Every structure is written in structure tokens, then in C-alpha cells.
CSV table of C-alpha atoms in Angstrom, one decimal:
chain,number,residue,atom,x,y,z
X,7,UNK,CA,-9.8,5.4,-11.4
X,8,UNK,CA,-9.2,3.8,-14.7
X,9,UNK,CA,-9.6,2.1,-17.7
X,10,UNK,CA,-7.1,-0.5,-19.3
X,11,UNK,CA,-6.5,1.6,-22.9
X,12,UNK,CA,-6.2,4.7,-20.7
X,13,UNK,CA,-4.6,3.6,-17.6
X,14,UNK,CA,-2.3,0.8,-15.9
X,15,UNK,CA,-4.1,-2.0,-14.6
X,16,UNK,CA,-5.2,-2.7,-10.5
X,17,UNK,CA,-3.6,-5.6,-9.7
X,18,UNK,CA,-0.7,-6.4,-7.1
X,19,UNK,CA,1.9,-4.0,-7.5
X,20,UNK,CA,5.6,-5.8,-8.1
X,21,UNK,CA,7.8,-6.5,-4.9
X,22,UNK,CA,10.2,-3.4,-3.7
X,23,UNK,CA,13.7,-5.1,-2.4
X,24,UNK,CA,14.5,-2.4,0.2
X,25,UNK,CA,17.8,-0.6,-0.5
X,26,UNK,CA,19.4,0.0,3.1
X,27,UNK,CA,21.5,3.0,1.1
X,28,UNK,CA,18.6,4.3,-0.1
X,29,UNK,CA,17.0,8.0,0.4
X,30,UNK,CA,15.2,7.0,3.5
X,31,UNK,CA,18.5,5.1,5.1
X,32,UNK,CA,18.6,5.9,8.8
X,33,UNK,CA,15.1,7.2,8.7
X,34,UNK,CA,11.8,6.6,10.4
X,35,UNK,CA,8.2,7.2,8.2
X,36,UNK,CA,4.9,7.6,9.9
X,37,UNK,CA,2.3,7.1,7.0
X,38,UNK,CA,-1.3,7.4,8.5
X,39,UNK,CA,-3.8,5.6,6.6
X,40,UNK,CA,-1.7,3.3,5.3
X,41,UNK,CA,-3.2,0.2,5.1
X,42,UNK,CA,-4.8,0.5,1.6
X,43,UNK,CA,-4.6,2.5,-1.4
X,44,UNK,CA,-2.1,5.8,-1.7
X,45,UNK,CA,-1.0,5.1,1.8
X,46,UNK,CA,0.0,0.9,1.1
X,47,UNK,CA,1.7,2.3,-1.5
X,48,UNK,CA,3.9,4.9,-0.1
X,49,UNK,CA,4.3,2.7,3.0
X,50,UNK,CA,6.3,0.3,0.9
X,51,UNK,CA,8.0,2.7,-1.5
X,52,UNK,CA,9.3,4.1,1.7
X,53,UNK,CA,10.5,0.9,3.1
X,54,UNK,CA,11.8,-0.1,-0.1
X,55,UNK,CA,14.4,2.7,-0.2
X,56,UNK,CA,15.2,2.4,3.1
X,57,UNK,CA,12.8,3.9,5.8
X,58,UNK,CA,11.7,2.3,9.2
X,59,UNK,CA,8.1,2.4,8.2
X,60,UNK,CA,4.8,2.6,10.9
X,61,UNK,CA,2.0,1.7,9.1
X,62,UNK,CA,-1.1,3.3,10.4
X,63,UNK,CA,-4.5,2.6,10.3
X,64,UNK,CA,-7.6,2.9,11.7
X,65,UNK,CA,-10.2,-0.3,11.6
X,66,UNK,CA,-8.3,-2.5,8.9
X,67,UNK,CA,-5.7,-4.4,10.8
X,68,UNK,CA,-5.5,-7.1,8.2
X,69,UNK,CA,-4.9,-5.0,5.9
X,70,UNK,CA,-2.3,-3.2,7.3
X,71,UNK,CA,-0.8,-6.1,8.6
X,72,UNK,CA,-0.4,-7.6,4.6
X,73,UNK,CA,1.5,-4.1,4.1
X,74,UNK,CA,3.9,-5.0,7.0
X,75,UNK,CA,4.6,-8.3,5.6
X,76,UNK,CA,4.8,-7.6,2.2
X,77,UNK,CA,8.0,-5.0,3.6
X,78,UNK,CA,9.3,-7.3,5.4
X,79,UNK,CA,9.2,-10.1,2.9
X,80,UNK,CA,11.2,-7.5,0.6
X,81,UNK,CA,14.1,-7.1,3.4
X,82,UNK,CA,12.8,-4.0,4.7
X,83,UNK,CA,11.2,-2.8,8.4
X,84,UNK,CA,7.9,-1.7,9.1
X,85,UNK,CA,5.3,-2.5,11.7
X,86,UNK,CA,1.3,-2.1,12.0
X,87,UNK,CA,0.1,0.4,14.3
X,88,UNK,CA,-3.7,1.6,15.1
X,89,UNK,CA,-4.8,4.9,16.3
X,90,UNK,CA,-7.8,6.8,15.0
X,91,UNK,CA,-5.9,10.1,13.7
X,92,UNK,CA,-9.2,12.1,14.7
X,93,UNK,CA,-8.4,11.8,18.6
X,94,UNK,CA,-6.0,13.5,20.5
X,95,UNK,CA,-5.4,11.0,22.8
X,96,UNK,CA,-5.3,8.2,20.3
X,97,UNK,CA,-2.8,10.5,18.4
X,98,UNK,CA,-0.4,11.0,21.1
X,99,UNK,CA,-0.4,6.5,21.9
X,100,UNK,CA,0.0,6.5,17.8
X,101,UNK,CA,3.1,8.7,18.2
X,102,UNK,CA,4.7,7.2,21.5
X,103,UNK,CA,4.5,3.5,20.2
X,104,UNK,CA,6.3,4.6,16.8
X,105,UNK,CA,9.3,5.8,18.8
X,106,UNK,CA,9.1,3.5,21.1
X,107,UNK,CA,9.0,1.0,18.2
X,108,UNK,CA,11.1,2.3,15.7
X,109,UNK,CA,12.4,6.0,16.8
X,110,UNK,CA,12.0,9.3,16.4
X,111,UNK,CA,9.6,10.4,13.1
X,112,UNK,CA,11.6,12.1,10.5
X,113,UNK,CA,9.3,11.5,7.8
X,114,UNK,CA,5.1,12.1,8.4
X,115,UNK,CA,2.9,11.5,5.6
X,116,UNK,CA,-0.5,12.5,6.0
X,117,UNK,CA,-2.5,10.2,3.9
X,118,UNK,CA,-5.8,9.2,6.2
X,119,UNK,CA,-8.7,11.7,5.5
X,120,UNK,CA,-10.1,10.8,8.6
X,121,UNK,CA,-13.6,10.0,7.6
X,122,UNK,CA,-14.4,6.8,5.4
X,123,UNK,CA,-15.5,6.7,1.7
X,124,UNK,CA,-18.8,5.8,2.5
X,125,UNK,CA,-19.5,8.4,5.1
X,126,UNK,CA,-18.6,11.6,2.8
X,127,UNK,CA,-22.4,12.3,0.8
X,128,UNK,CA,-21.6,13.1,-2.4
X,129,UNK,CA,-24.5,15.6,-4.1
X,130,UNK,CA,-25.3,18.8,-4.9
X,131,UNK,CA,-24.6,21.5,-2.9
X,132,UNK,CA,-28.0,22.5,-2.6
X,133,UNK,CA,-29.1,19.0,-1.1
X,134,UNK,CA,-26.5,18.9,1.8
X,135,UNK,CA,-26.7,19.9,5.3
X,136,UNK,CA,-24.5,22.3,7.3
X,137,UNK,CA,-23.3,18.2,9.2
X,138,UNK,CA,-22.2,17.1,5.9
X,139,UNK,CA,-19.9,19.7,5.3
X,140,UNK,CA,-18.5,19.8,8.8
X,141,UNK,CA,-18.2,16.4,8.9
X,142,UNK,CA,-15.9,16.5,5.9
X,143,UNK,CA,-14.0,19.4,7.0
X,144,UNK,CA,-13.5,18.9,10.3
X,145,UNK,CA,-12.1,15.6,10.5
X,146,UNK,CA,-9.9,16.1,7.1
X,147,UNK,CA,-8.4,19.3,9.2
X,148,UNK,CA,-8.3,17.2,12.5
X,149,UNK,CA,-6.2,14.2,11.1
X,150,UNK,CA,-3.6,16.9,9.7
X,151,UNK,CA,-3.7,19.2,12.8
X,152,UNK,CA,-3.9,16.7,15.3
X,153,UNK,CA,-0.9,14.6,14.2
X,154,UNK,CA,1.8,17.3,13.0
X,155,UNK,CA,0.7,19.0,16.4
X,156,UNK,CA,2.7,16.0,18.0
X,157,UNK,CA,5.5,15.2,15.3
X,158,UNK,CA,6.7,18.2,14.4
X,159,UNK,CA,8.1,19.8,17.9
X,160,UNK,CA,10.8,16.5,17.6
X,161,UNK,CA,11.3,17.3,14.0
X,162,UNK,CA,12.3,21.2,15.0
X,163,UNK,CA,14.1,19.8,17.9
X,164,UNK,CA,16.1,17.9,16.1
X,165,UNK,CA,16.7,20.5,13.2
X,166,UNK,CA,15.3,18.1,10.4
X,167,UNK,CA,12.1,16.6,8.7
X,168,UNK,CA,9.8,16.1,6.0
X,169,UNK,CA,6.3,16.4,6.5
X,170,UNK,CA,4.0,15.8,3.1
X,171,UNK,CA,0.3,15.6,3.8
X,172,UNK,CA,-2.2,14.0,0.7
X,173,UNK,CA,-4.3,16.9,-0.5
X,174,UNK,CA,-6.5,16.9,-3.7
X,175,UNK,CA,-6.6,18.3,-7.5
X,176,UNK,CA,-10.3,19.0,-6.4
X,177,UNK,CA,-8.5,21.7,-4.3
X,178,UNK,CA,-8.0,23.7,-7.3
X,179,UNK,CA,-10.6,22.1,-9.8
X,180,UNK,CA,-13.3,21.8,-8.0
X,181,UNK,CA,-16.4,19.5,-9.6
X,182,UNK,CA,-20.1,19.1,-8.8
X,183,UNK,CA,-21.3,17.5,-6.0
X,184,UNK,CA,-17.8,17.4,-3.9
X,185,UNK,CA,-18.3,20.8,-2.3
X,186,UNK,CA,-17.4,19.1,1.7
X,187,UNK,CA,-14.1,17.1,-0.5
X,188,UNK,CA,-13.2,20.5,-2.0
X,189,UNK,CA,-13.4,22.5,0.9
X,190,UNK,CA,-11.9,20.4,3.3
X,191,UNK,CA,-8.9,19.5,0.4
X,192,UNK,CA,-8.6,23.2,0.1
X,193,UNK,CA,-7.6,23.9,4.0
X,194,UNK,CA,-5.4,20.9,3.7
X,195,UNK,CA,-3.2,23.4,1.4
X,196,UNK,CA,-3.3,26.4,2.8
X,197,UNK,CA,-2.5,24.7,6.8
X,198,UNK,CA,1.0,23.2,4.3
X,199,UNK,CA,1.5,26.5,3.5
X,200,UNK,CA,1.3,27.8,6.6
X,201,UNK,CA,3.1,25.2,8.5
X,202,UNK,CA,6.0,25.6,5.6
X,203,UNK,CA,6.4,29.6,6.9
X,204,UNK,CA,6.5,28.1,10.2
X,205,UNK,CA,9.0,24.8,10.3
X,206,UNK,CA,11.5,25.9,7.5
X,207,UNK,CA,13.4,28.1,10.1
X,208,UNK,CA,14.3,25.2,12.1
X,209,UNK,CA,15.0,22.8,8.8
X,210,UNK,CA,11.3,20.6,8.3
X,211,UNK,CA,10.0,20.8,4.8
X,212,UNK,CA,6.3,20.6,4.6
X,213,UNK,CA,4.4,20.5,1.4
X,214,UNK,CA,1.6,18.5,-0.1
X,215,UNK,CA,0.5,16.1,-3.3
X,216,UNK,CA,-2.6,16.5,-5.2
X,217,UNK,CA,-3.8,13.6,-6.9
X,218,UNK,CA,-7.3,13.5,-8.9
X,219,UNK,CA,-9.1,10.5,-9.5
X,220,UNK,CA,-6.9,7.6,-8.5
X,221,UNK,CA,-7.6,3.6,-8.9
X,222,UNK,CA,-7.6,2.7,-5.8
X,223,UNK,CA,-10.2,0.3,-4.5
X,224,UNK,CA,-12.5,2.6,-3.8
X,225,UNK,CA,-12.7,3.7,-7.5
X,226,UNK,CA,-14.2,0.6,-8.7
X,227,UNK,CA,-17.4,2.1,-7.0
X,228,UNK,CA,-16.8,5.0,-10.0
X,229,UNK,CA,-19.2,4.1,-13.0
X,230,UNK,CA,-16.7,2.6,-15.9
X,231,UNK,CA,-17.8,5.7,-18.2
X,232,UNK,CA,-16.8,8.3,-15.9
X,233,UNK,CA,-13.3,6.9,-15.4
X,234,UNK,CA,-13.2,6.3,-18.9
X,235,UNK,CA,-13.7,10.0,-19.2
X,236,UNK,CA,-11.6,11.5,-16.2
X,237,UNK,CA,-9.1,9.6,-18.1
X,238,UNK,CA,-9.3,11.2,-21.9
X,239,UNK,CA,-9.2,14.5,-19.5
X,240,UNK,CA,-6.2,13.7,-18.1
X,241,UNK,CA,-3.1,15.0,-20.5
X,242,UNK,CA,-1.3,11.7,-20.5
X,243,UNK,CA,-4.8,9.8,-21.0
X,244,UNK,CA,-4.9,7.9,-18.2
X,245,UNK,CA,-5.7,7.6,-14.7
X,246,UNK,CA,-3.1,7.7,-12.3
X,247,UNK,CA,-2.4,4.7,-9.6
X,248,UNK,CA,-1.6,4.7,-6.1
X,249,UNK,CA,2.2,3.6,-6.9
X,250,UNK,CA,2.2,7.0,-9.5
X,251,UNK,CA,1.1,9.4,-6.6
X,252,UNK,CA,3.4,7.4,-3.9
X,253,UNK,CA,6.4,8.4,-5.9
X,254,UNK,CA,5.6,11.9,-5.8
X,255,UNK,CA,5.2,11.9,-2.3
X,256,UNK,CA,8.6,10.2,-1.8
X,257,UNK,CA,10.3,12.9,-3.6
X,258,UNK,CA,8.8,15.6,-1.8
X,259,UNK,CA,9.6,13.7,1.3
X,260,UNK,CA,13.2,13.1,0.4
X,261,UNK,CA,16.4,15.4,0.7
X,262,UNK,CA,16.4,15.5,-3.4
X,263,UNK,CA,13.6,18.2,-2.6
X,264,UNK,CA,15.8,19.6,0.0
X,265,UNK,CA,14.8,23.0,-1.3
X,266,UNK,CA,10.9,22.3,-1.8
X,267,UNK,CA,8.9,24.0,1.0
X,268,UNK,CA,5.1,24.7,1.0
X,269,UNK,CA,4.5,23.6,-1.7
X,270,UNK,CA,1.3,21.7,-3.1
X,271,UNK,CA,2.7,19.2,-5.7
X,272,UNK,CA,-0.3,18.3,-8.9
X,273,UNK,CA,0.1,14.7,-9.3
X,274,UNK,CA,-3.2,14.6,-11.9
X,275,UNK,CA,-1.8,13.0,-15.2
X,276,UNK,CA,-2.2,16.8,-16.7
X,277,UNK,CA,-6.2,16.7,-16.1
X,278,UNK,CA,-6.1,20.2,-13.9
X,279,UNK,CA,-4.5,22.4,-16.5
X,280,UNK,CA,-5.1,20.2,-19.4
């Protein structure tokens, strides 16, 4: 989230002229979640240096659909596809129509949480149910579990891919009243880790990127003050953006971090260790 003396401003991010000799030349990206926010943004980073691009989303066609255009527009390829990452089935249809689409998925990023903003409570631990905290959980762990469980046998198949899956700083700083966010964030890293010990032998990379409190839309619903002060927190003394976080994940994704495995990447503006 952020605040104009401490961070960049929210509007329109610039065009991205795909590069067909970029980092992603050759190669197909699955980005779930992509039709706002971190995922929008890494959806046409990707495309922009190269990648085939499925963008993924769940109940915001339109949305995704201005992602899709706004790559192709630039010279790049990507196409919209639904599919509620939660459901097995759903899952599988996701991952037949982008190869059937656009090919084999060398490059999965796991940005959908799987639940929406607005049905994660946010209080204290003390006022939640055992439901809130499962709900959080569960479907955080489902949307990573569910979707490398069909990707990644191609990817070890084929002796290459990059999997990089959208965790949290809240992982490792936790903060009142986000106990379901901070557990559920927290599996997200150690299932990377554990995946990494798994898919490195056969050449796929999997690690993850921990942002903290980023201005996407839904953190204009944050209270001006408590931006203002996650930002003065923050080392560089600002708040980050989705296009700051989506250029972390490219890197990790791309064969410049051909020797980065499990790891879980802070992309916090210094806030965590500050």
C-alpha cells in the first residue's frame, strides 16, 4: 500500500513491447490469479520479455481479458483462461486448455491465494473460529498443491522448469490480527522448500517471493495512516507496487537464477529486517 512521498503512484503501469529474444523466448507461463494486482503484473512482464502467457483467473473475466489485450497490443501472446485453482477437476481443464492453447508450461507462477480479499476475517486471534483459519489455510495450500500437482510431472519430464509460487513477508513477521494469512503464508514456504528437494534432480527450480504490503487495489481499503506507516517501516521508505514484486518473480523464474532453488525471495522494501 502506499503513499505518494513514500511510494510510486497507482496508476496504469507503462506499456511493455515484448522482446521475442527475451528471457522467456520459446517459453510458455501459467500465472494463476492473474487478472489483477501482482499477477496482471507479472502476466505482462512475462509477455514482455518473451513468454506465451495464460492468464488465469477465477470470476474476473474482464479483467483478465484487459491483461490479454494490453499483451497483445504490446506485440506479445497471451490468452485468458478461467478455472477456479481450488478444484481438482477445474485444475486439470485449466492445465489441458493452456497446452492445448499455447503448449507445454515451463514457467508456473502461483499468484491466486485462492480465497478473495473479502472473505479472509481479519481480527484477533482470540475472536476467530477454528472455519476462519481453515478457510485461509486450506485453500492458500490447495491452489499451490493442486496446480503444481499437474504441472510439474511435464516439467520433470521434460528435464526443465521454473515454478515460483507468491508467499508473504507475514510468513516471517507476522502482525496482529493476520494469524489465518500468516499461517497459511507460512506453509506456502515450507511446501517451496520441499518441492525444491524434490524437482531439482530432474532440473525445475522452485522457490517463492515475499512481498509485504503492496498497492494493489485492494490496498486502498488500508486506512491512509497505516500505509503511511508500513511505509516509514519499510528501509527504502516506501511501499512496494505490483510491477516491484513482478520483477522479482521474473528473475527467480528465469535461467539468470539457474542456480536459485527453494528459496523464499523478501521482496518487502527492507520492512522485515529493517
Amino acid at each position: 500500500m502506499d503513499h505518494e512521498e513514500t511510494a510510486r503512484p497507482t496508476g496504469t503501469p507503462p506499456p511493455l513491447r515484448a522482446d521475442a529474444g527475451g528471457d522467456f523466448a520459446g517459453r510458455v507461463a501459467l500465472v494463476t490469479g492473474a487478472a489483477r494486482g501482482i499477477g496482471a503484473a507479472t502476466a505482462r512482464l512475462l509477455a514482455a520479455r518473451g513468454a506465451a502467457v495464460a492468464v488465469n483467473y477465477r470470476k474476473s473475466a474482464e479483467r483478465a481479458q484487459e491483461v490479454v489485450d494490453a499483451v497483445t497490443r504490446a506485440g506479445g501472446r497471451a490468452v485468458a483462461l478461467q478455472g477456479d485453482v481450488t478444484d481438482a477437476e477445474q485444475v486439470d481443464a485449466l492445465v489441458a486448455a493452456v497446452e492445448a492453447e499455447l503448449g507445454p508450461v515451463d514457467v508456473l507462477v502461483l499468484n491466486a491465494a485462492g480465497i478473495g480479499a473479502h472473505e479472509a476475517r481479519i481480527a484477533p486471534a482470540t475472536e476467530l473460529g477454528w472455519d476462519d483459519l481453515e478457510l485461509v489455510v486450506v485453500r492458500q495450500l490447495k491452489a499451490l498443491f493442486l496446480t503444481t500437482r499437474v504441472v510439474l510431472p511435464g516439467m520433470t519430464e521434460r528435464g526443465r522448469g521454473s515454478i515460483v509460487a507468491v508467499g508473504a513477508a507475514l510468513a516471517r513477521r507476522p502482525a496482529p490480527r493476520f494469524l489465518p494469512l500468516a499461517v497459511a503464508k507460512a506453509g506456502v514456504a515450507a511446501a517451496v522448500r520441499s518441492l525444491a528437494t524434490e524437482a531439482g534432480p530432474h532440473g525445475v527450480r522452485v522457490n517463492a517471493v515475499e512481498p509485504n504490503l503492496v498497492l494493489t487495489e485492494l490496498a486502498h481499503g488500508v486506512p491512509e495512516q497505516q500505509r503511511r506507516a508500513a511505509a516509514e517501516r519499510a528501509a527504502l521508505r516506501r511501499n512496494g507496487t505490483p510491477e516491484d514484486v513482478a520483477e522479482i518473480i521474473a528473475f527467480a523464474a528465469s535461467e539468470r537464477a539457474g542456480y536459485l532453488t527453494g528459496a523464499c525471495l523478501l521482496a518487502d522494501g527492507g520492512t522485515t529486517f529493517a
